[in-house]
CSV table of C-alpha atoms and ligand atoms in Angstrom, one decimal:
chain,number,residue,atom,x,y,z
A,1,UNK,CA,-85.1,-27.7,-39.2
A,2,UNK,CA,-86.6,-28.7,-35.8
A,3,UNK,CA,-88.9,-31.7,-35.8
A,4,UNK,CA,-89.8,-31.9,-32.1
A,5,UNK,CA,-90.4,-29.9,-28.9
A,6,UNK,CA,-87.7,-30.0,-26.2
A,7,UNK,CA,-89.4,-28.5,-23.1
A,8,UNK,CA,-87.2,-26.3,-21.0
A,9,UNK,CA,-84.3,-26.2,-23.5
A,10,UNK,CA,-83.0,-23.2,-25.5
A,11,UNK,CA,-85.4,-22.9,-28.4
A,12,UNK,CA,-83.6,-21.3,-31.4
A,13,UNK,CA,-85.6,-19.4,-34.0
A,14,UNK,CA,-84.9,-19.8,-37.7
A,15,UNK,CA,-81.9,-17.5,-37.2
A,16,UNK,CA,-80.5,-19.6,-34.4
A,17,UNK,CA,-81.4,-17.1,-31.6
A,18,UNK,CA,-83.3,-18.3,-28.5
A,19,UNK,CA,-87.0,-17.2,-28.9
A,20,UNK,CA,-87.8,-14.1,-27.0
A,21,UNK,CA,-91.6,-14.2,-26.4
A,22,UNK,CA,-92.2,-14.8,-22.7
A,23,UNK,CA,-95.7,-14.9,-21.0
A,24,UNK,CA,-96.9,-15.4,-24.5
A,25,UNK,CA,-99.9,-16.5,-26.5
A,26,UNK,CA,-100.6,-17.9,-29.9
A,27,UNK,CA,-102.9,-16.9,-32.7
A,28,UNK,CA,-103.7,-19.1,-35.7
A,29,UNK,CA,-104.3,-17.0,-38.8
A,30,UNK,CA,-104.2,-17.9,-42.5
A,31,UNK,CA,-102.6,-21.3,-41.9
A,32,UNK,CA,-99.9,-19.7,-39.9
A,33,UNK,CA,-99.2,-19.7,-36.1
A,34,UNK,CA,-98.2,-16.4,-34.6
A,35,UNK,CA,-96.5,-16.3,-31.2
A,36,UNK,CA,-96.7,-13.0,-29.3
A,37,UNK,CA,-94.8,-12.6,-26.0
A,38,UNK,CA,-92.7,-10.3,-23.8
A,39,UNK,CA,-89.3,-9.4,-25.3
A,40,UNK,CA,-86.9,-9.5,-22.4
A,41,UNK,CA,-83.3,-8.3,-22.2
A,42,UNK,CA,-80.4,-9.6,-20.1
A,43,UNK,CA,-80.2,-9.4,-16.4
A,44,UNK,CA,-82.9,-8.2,-13.9
A,45,UNK,CA,-83.5,-5.2,-16.1
A,46,UNK,CA,-85.2,-7.6,-18.5
A,47,UNK,CA,-88.1,-8.0,-16.1
A,48,UNK,CA,-89.2,-4.5,-17.3
A,49,UNK,CA,-90.4,-3.7,-20.8
A,50,UNK,CA,-87.4,-2.2,-22.6
A,51,UNK,CA,-88.3,-3.2,-26.1
A,52,UNK,CA,-92.0,-4.4,-26.4
A,53,UNK,CA,-94.0,-7.3,-27.6
A,54,UNK,CA,-92.2,-9.7,-29.9
A,55,UNK,CA,-93.9,-11.7,-32.7
A,56,UNK,CA,-92.8,-14.9,-34.4
A,57,UNK,CA,-94.4,-16.9,-37.1
A,58,UNK,CA,-94.5,-20.7,-37.8
A,59,UNK,CA,-96.2,-23.2,-40.1
A,60,UNK,CA,-95.4,-26.3,-38.0
A,61,UNK,CA,-95.1,-25.0,-34.3
A,62,UNK,CA,-91.4,-26.2,-34.1
A,63,UNK,CA,-89.7,-23.7,-36.4
A,64,UNK,CA,-90.3,-20.0,-35.7
A,65,UNK,CA,-89.3,-17.1,-37.8
A,66,UNK,CA,-88.6,-13.7,-36.1
A,67,UNK,CA,-91.2,-11.2,-37.3
A,68,UNK,CA,-89.9,-8.4,-35.2
A,69,UNK,CA,-91.5,-6.2,-32.5
A,70,UNK,CA,-95.3,-6.0,-33.0
A,71,UNK,CA,-95.8,-3.4,-30.3
A,72,UNK,CA,-92.8,-1.3,-29.4
A,73,UNK,CA,-92.6,0.5,-26.0
A,74,UNK,CA,-92.7,4.2,-26.4
A,75,UNK,CA,-89.9,6.8,-26.2
A,76,UNK,CA,-92.4,9.3,-24.9
A,77,UNK,CA,-92.1,9.6,-21.1
A,78,UNK,CA,-95.7,10.5,-20.9
A,79,UNK,CA,-97.0,7.4,-22.6
A,80,UNK,CA,-98.5,4.6,-20.5
A,81,UNK,CA,-96.2,2.2,-22.3
A,82,UNK,CA,-93.0,4.2,-22.0
A,83,UNK,CA,-89.8,2.2,-21.9
A,84,UNK,CA,-89.3,0.8,-18.4
A,85,UNK,CA,-92.9,0.1,-17.7
A,86,UNK,CA,-94.0,-3.5,-17.0
A,87,UNK,CA,-95.8,-5.0,-20.0
A,88,UNK,CA,-96.7,-8.7,-19.4
A,89,UNK,CA,-98.7,-11.6,-20.9
A,90,UNK,CA,-99.7,-10.1,-24.2
A,91,UNK,CA,-102.4,-12.0,-26.1
A,92,UNK,CA,-103.7,-11.3,-29.6
A,93,UNK,CA,-107.1,-12.2,-31.0
A,94,UNK,CA,-108.7,-11.6,-34.4
A,95,UNK,CA,-112.0,-9.8,-34.7
A,96,UNK,CA,-114.0,-11.4,-37.6
A,97,UNK,CA,-116.3,-8.4,-37.9
A,98,UNK,CA,-113.7,-5.7,-38.1
A,99,UNK,CA,-110.9,-7.8,-39.6
A,100,UNK,CA,-108.6,-6.2,-37.0
A,101,UNK,CA,-106.1,-7.8,-34.7
A,102,UNK,CA,-106.5,-6.8,-31.1
A,103,UNK,CA,-103.8,-7.2,-28.4
A,104,UNK,CA,-104.5,-7.0,-24.6
A,105,UNK,CA,-101.7,-7.1,-22.0
A,106,UNK,CA,-101.1,-6.5,-18.3
A,107,UNK,CA,-99.6,-3.1,-17.8
A,108,UNK,CA,-97.8,-1.6,-14.8
A,109,UNK,CA,-96.9,2.1,-15.1
A,110,UNK,CA,-93.2,3.0,-15.0
A,111,UNK,CA,-91.9,3.6,-11.5
A,112,UNK,CA,-95.0,2.4,-9.7
A,113,UNK,CA,-94.1,-1.2,-9.0
A,114,UNK,CA,-97.1,-3.5,-9.5
A,115,UNK,CA,-99.6,-1.1,-8.0
A,116,UNK,CA,-101.3,0.2,-11.2
A,117,UNK,CA,-102.7,-3.2,-12.2
A,118,UNK,CA,-104.0,-2.0,-15.5
A,119,UNK,CA,-105.1,-3.6,-18.9
A,120,UNK,CA,-103.5,-2.3,-22.0
A,121,UNK,CA,-105.1,-2.5,-25.5
A,122,UNK,CA,-103.4,-2.2,-28.9
A,123,UNK,CA,-104.8,-2.8,-32.4
A,124,UNK,CA,-103.5,-3.5,-35.9
A,125,UNK,CA,-104.8,-4.2,-39.4
A,126,UNK,CA,-101.8,-6.5,-40.0
A,127,UNK,CA,-101.2,-9.6,-37.8
A,128,UNK,CA,-97.5,-8.9,-37.3
A,129,UNK,CA,-98.1,-5.2,-36.6
A,130,UNK,CA,-97.0,-2.6,-35.9
A,131,UNK,CA,-99.8,-2.4,-33.3
A,132,UNK,CA,-101.1,1.0,-32.3
A,133,UNK,CA,-101.5,1.5,-28.6
A,134,UNK,CA,-105.2,2.4,-27.8
A,135,UNK,CA,-104.9,3.0,-24.1
A,136,UNK,CA,-104.8,1.5,-20.6
A,137,UNK,CA,-107.3,1.4,-17.8
A,138,UNK,CA,-108.7,-0.7,-14.9
A,139,UNK,CA,-111.6,-2.7,-16.3
A,140,UNK,CA,-115.2,-2.6,-15.3
A,141,UNK,CA,-115.2,0.7,-13.4
A,142,UNK,CA,-118.6,1.5,-11.9
A,143,UNK,CA,-120.0,-2.0,-12.6
A,144,UNK,CA,-120.7,-4.8,-10.1
A,145,UNK,CA,-120.0,-8.4,-11.2
A,146,UNK,CA,-123.1,-10.5,-12.0
A,147,UNK,CA,-122.5,-13.1,-9.3
A,148,UNK,CA,-122.2,-11.0,-6.1
A,149,UNK,CA,-125.0,-10.7,-3.7
A,150,UNK,CA,-126.6,-7.3,-2.9
A,151,UNK,CA,-124.8,-7.2,0.5
A,152,UNK,CA,-121.4,-7.5,-1.2
A,153,UNK,CA,-122.2,-4.5,-3.3
A,154,UNK,CA,-120.9,-1.8,-1.0
A,155,UNK,CA,-118.0,0.6,-1.3
A,156,UNK,CA,-115.9,0.7,2.0
A,157,UNK,CA,-114.9,3.9,3.6
A,158,UNK,CA,-111.7,4.8,1.7
A,159,UNK,CA,-110.0,6.0,4.9
A,160,UNK,CA,-110.2,2.5,6.3
A,161,UNK,CA,-108.9,0.8,3.2
A,162,UNK,CA,-106.1,3.1,2.2
A,163,UNK,CA,-102.7,2.0,3.5
A,164,UNK,CA,-104.0,-1.0,5.2
A,165,UNK,CA,-103.3,-3.4,2.3
A,166,UNK,CA,-100.3,-3.5,0.0
A,167,UNK,CA,-100.7,-6.8,-1.7
A,168,UNK,CA,-99.2,-8.6,1.3
A,169,UNK,CA,-100.8,-10.9,3.8
A,170,UNK,CA,-103.7,-13.0,2.5
A,171,UNK,CA,-105.9,-12.7,5.5
A,172,UNK,CA,-106.4,-9.1,4.6
A,173,UNK,CA,-108.6,-9.9,1.6
A,174,UNK,CA,-111.0,-11.5,4.1
A,175,UNK,CA,-111.3,-8.3,6.0
A,176,UNK,CA,-111.5,-5.9,3.1
A,177,UNK,CA,-114.0,-5.6,0.3
A,178,UNK,CA,-111.4,-5.0,-2.4
A,179,UNK,CA,-114.1,-5.4,-5.1
A,180,UNK,CA,-116.0,-2.5,-3.5
A,181,UNK,CA,-112.8,-0.4,-2.9
A,182,UNK,CA,-112.1,-0.6,-6.7
A,183,UNK,CA,-115.7,-0.2,-7.8
A,184,UNK,CA,-115.4,3.4,-8.9
A,185,UNK,CA,-111.9,3.4,-10.4
A,186,UNK,CA,-112.1,0.0,-12.0
A,187,UNK,CA,-110.9,-3.5,-11.0
A,188,UNK,CA,-107.3,-4.4,-10.7
A,189,UNK,CA,-106.1,-6.5,-13.7
A,190,UNK,CA,-102.7,-8.3,-13.6
A,191,UNK,CA,-102.0,-11.8,-15.0
A,192,UNK,CA,-104.4,-12.3,-17.9
A,193,UNK,CA,-105.5,-14.1,-21.0
A,194,UNK,CA,-108.1,-13.7,-23.8
A,195,UNK,CA,-110.5,-16.3,-25.1
A,196,UNK,CA,-112.7,-16.2,-28.2
A,197,UNK,CA,-115.7,-18.6,-28.0
A,198,UNK,CA,-117.2,-20.3,-31.1
A,199,UNK,CA,-119.9,-17.7,-31.2
A,200,UNK,CA,-117.3,-14.9,-31.6
A,201,UNK,CA,-117.8,-13.6,-28.0
A,202,UNK,CA,-114.5,-12.7,-26.5
A,203,UNK,CA,-113.5,-12.8,-22.8
A,204,UNK,CA,-110.8,-11.3,-20.7
A,205,UNK,CA,-109.7,-13.4,-17.7
A,206,UNK,CA,-107.5,-11.5,-15.2
A,207,UNK,CA,-106.2,-11.8,-11.7
A,208,UNK,CA,-108.0,-9.1,-9.8
A,209,UNK,CA,-108.7,-7.9,-6.2
A,210,UNK,CA,-105.0,-7.8,-5.2
A,211,UNK,CA,-104.6,-11.1,-7.1
A,212,UNK,CA,-107.0,-12.8,-4.7
A,213,UNK,CA,-109.8,-13.4,-7.2
A,214,UNK,CA,-110.0,-14.0,-10.9
A,215,UNK,CA,-112.5,-12.0,-12.9
A,216,UNK,CA,-113.9,-13.1,-16.2
A,217,UNK,CA,-115.2,-10.2,-18.4
A,218,UNK,CA,-117.0,-10.0,-21.7
A,219,UNK,CA,-115.4,-7.8,-24.3
A,220,UNK,CA,-117.3,-5.4,-26.6
A,221,UNK,CA,-118.0,-6.6,-30.2
A,222,UNK,CA,-114.9,-4.8,-31.5
A,223,UNK,CA,-112.9,-6.5,-28.6
A,224,UNK,CA,-111.4,-3.1,-27.6
A,225,UNK,CA,-113.1,-2.6,-24.2
A,226,UNK,CA,-115.0,-4.4,-21.5
A,227,UNK,CA,-118.6,-4.9,-22.4
A,228,UNK,CA,-119.8,-4.3,-18.9
A,229,UNK,CA,-120.6,-7.9,-17.9
A,230,UNK,CA,-118.3,-9.8,-15.7
A,231,UNK,CA,-118.1,-12.4,-12.9
A,232,UNK,CA,-115.8,-13.3,-10.0
A,233,UNK,CA,-114.2,-16.8,-10.3
A,234,UNK,CA,-112.2,-18.8,-7.8
A,235,UNK,CA,-112.8,-16.2,-5.0
A,236,UNK,CA,-109.9,-15.8,-2.6
A,237,UNK,CA,-108.0,-18.6,-4.3
A,238,UNK,CA,-105.1,-16.3,-5.4
A,239,UNK,CA,-105.2,-17.8,-8.9
A,240,UNK,CA,-103.0,-16.3,-11.5
A,241,UNK,CA,-101.4,-17.2,-14.9
A,242,UNK,CA,-104.8,-18.0,-16.4
A,243,UNK,CA,-105.1,-20.1,-19.6
A,244,UNK,CA,-108.2,-21.6,-21.0
A,245,UNK,CA,-109.5,-23.8,-23.9
A,246,UNK,CA,-112.8,-25.3,-25.0
A,247,UNK,CA,-113.0,-29.0,-25.7
A,248,UNK,CA,-116.1,-31.0,-26.6
A,249,UNK,CA,-118.3,-28.2,-25.3
A,250,UNK,CA,-116.6,-27.8,-21.9
A,251,UNK,CA,-114.1,-25.2,-20.8
A,252,UNK,CA,-110.8,-26.2,-19.2
A,253,UNK,CA,-108.6,-23.9,-17.2
A,254,UNK,CA,-105.0,-23.9,-16.1
A,255,UNK,CA,-103.6,-21.4,-13.5
A,256,UNK,CA,-101.1,-21.1,-10.7
A,257,UNK,CA,-100.8,-20.0,-7.2
A,258,UNK,CA,-99.3,-16.5,-6.5
A,259,UNK,CA,-95.6,-16.9,-5.8
A,260,UNK,CA,-94.0,-14.3,-8.1
A,261,UNK,CA,-91.4,-15.7,-10.4
A,262,UNK,CA,-91.0,-18.8,-8.3
A,263,UNK,CA,-92.9,-21.9,-9.6
A,264,UNK,CA,-95.7,-23.5,-7.6
A,265,UNK,CA,-98.2,-26.3,-8.1
A,266,UNK,CA,-100.4,-25.7,-11.1
A,267,UNK,CA,-104.2,-25.7,-10.7
A,268,UNK,CA,-106.8,-26.9,-13.2
A,269,UNK,CA,-110.6,-26.5,-13.4
A,270,UNK,CA,-113.5,-27.3,-15.7
A,271,UNK,CA,-116.9,-25.6,-16.4
A,272,UNK,CA,-119.8,-25.9,-18.7
A,273,UNK,CA,-119.8,-22.1,-19.3
A,274,UNK,CA,-117.0,-19.6,-19.4
A,275,UNK,CA,-118.9,-17.8,-16.7
A,276,UNK,CA,-118.7,-20.8,-14.5
A,277,UNK,CA,-119.3,-22.2,-12.0
A,278,UNK,CA,-115.8,-23.6,-12.2
A,279,UNK,CA,-115.0,-26.9,-10.5
A,280,UNK,CA,-111.3,-27.3,-9.5
A,281,UNK,CA,-109.6,-30.4,-10.7
A,282,UNK,CA,-106.3,-30.1,-8.8
A,283,UNK,CA,-102.8,-30.1,-10.0
A,284,UNK,CA,-102.8,-31.6,-13.5
A,285,UNK,CA,-99.0,-32.3,-13.4
A,286,UNK,CA,-97.9,-35.9,-12.8
A,287,UNK,CA,-94.4,-37.2,-11.9
A,288,UNK,CA,-91.2,-35.7,-10.7
A,289,UNK,CA,-91.4,-31.9,-9.9
A,290,UNK,CA,-95.1,-31.9,-10.5
A,291,UNK,CA,-95.5,-29.9,-7.2
A,292,UNK,CA,-93.6,-27.0,-9.0
A,293,UNK,CA,-95.2,-27.5,-12.4
A,294,UNK,CA,-91.8,-28.8,-13.7
A,295,UNK,CA,-90.4,-25.3,-13.0
A,296,UNK,CA,-93.0,-23.6,-15.1
A,297,UNK,CA,-96.0,-21.2,-14.9
A,298,UNK,CA,-98.9,-21.4,-17.3
A,299,UNK,CA,-99.5,-18.8,-20.0
A,300,UNK,CA,-101.6,-20.3,-22.8
A,301,UNK,CA,-103.5,-23.3,-24.1
A,302,UNK,CA,-103.2,-23.9,-27.9
A,303,UNK,CA,-105.8,-26.1,-29.8
A,304,UNK,CA,-103.6,-27.5,-32.6
A,305,UNK,CA,-105.2,-26.7,-36.0
A,306,UNK,CA,-106.2,-29.6,-38.1
A,307,UNK,CA,-105.7,-32.2,-35.4
A,308,UNK,CA,-108.5,-33.8,-33.5
A,309,UNK,CA,-108.5,-33.3,-29.7
A,310,UNK,CA,-105.0,-31.9,-29.6
A,311,UNK,CA,-104.2,-29.2,-27.1
A,312,UNK,CA,-100.8,-27.9,-26.0
A,313,UNK,CA,-100.4,-26.3,-22.5
A,314,UNK,CA,-97.7,-23.6,-22.6
A,315,UNK,CA,-95.7,-22.6,-19.6
A,316,UNK,CA,-92.8,-20.2,-18.9
A,317,UNK,CA,-89.8,-21.1,-16.9
A,318,UNK,CA,-88.9,-17.7,-15.6
A,319,UNK,CA,-85.2,-16.7,-15.1
A,320,UNK,CA,-85.7,-13.4,-13.2
A,321,UNK,CA,-81.9,-12.9,-12.7
A,322,UNK,CA,-81.4,-13.1,-16.4
A,323,UNK,CA,-84.8,-12.6,-17.9
A,324,UNK,CA,-83.9,-13.2,-21.5
A,325,UNK,CA,-82.8,-16.7,-20.6
A,326,UNK,CA,-86.4,-17.7,-19.6
A,327,UNK,CA,-87.5,-21.0,-21.1
A,328,UNK,CA,-90.6,-22.5,-22.6
A,329,UNK,CA,-92.3,-25.6,-21.5
A,330,UNK,CA,-94.9,-26.9,-24.0
A,331,UNK,CA,-96.7,-30.1,-23.0
A,332,UNK,CA,-99.5,-32.1,-24.6
A,333,UNK,CA,-102.7,-32.2,-22.5
A,334,UNK,CA,-103.9,-35.8,-21.9
A,335,UNK,CA,-107.6,-35.8,-21.4
A,336,UNK,CA,-109.2,-38.7,-19.5
A,337,UNK,CA,-112.3,-39.1,-17.5
A,338,UNK,CA,-113.4,-35.4,-17.4
A,339,UNK,CA,-110.0,-34.1,-16.4
A,340,UNK,CA,-106.5,-33.8,-17.9
A,341,UNK,CA,-102.9,-34.6,-17.0
A,342,UNK,CA,-99.6,-33.1,-18.0
A,343,UNK,CA,-96.5,-35.3,-18.0
A,344,UNK,CA,-93.0,-33.8,-18.3
A,345,UNK,CA,-91.1,-35.4,-21.2
A,346,UNK,CA,-87.6,-34.4,-22.5
A,347,UNK,CA,-88.9,-34.3,-26.1
A,348,UNK,CA,-92.1,-34.9,-28.0
A,349,UNK,CA,-93.8,-34.1,-31.3
A,350,UNK,CA,-97.3,-33.6,-32.7
A,351,UNK,CA,-97.6,-37.3,-33.6
A,352,UNK,CA,-98.4,-37.9,-29.9
A,353,UNK,CA,-101.9,-36.7,-30.8
A,354,UNK,CA,-102.3,-39.4,-33.4
B,1,GAL,C1,-95.9,-13.7,-11.5
B,1,GAL,C2,-96.7,-13.4,-12.7
B,1,GAL,C3,-95.8,-12.9,-13.8
B,1,GAL,C4,-95.1,-11.6,-13.2
B,1,GAL,C5,-94.4,-12.0,-11.9
B,1,GAL,C6,-93.7,-10.8,-11.3
B,1,GAL,O1,-96.7,-14.2,-10.5
B,1,GAL,O2,-97.3,-14.5,-13.2
B,1,GAL,O3,-96.5,-12.6,-15.0
B,1,GAL,O4,-96.0,-10.6,-13.0
B,1,GAL,O5,-95.3,-12.5,-11.0
B,1,GAL,O6,-93.2,-11.1,-10.0
């Protein structure tokens, strides 16, 4: 039995195998925590989805039982989630009205690099799955965000836009109206998370517009699609790896800069509404290696059940050369004076929350 967290170390499941649930998120259901994440295989090949979304269950957050693959990749070459696609950052939420479990993830179609930038949705009547793939799309096609001015609501001449931008130099996003370019076909959606508010409204937060701007989008009541209301947040800040929580009526955000698998300085922000406006609070990490987030990149914030004011920030330490060896960095969030700090510690346990 494990009785503590050891950030960055091998984390054996109850069978002694290093947990394989990267870019993950947690769901608390029926007094049990469920951890969903990307199953990775050895080597660089592990950066593609060769198996699917892995699920683990725990009663105490330290000891995790392998519940198997919740959403397997498909053997059908025509499926959007065929083996060899890129399927990242899966998150699962429960819909109180339908009683169903809904999974969203970032999907890149096989053989197309990171150009598809789609959202995938899967659903299950059982928390551990198997989940049924519903479909994939670019969200909010044909809809303008609520917070753009009328003069930003224009579709550029496609001939000008095509080929000029490939996700490269950042100054290009200043010259091109990427939001408008993608108006008809739907907005790009890469790194993402889901958030369910106290009123049951669910939101999809995703890196959009060639990763330059985050978008925050309301989901339909069944959580299976965008409801058609969204905003742009952190425009041109190249914010990815979004994670969010609600504490004492305010919303707190952790994200990162865009440097691929290499770690960079985390960002944090606060808002009085999910829709914003968001106020950036800087890098919440303190101490040695804080400028590279202790080697990690954010993926989720967990409010600890049954504990007052207890939030765990979850990060991945990516190992792109041997993807399966990626590590997990879970740290307690220390709130103080309207912001929070993260300190790297070799080990800790839930008693830190008192
Ligand atoms: C990161 C992103 C990861 C993955 C990676 C691929 O920036 O957060 O989820 O997409 O890029 O290089």
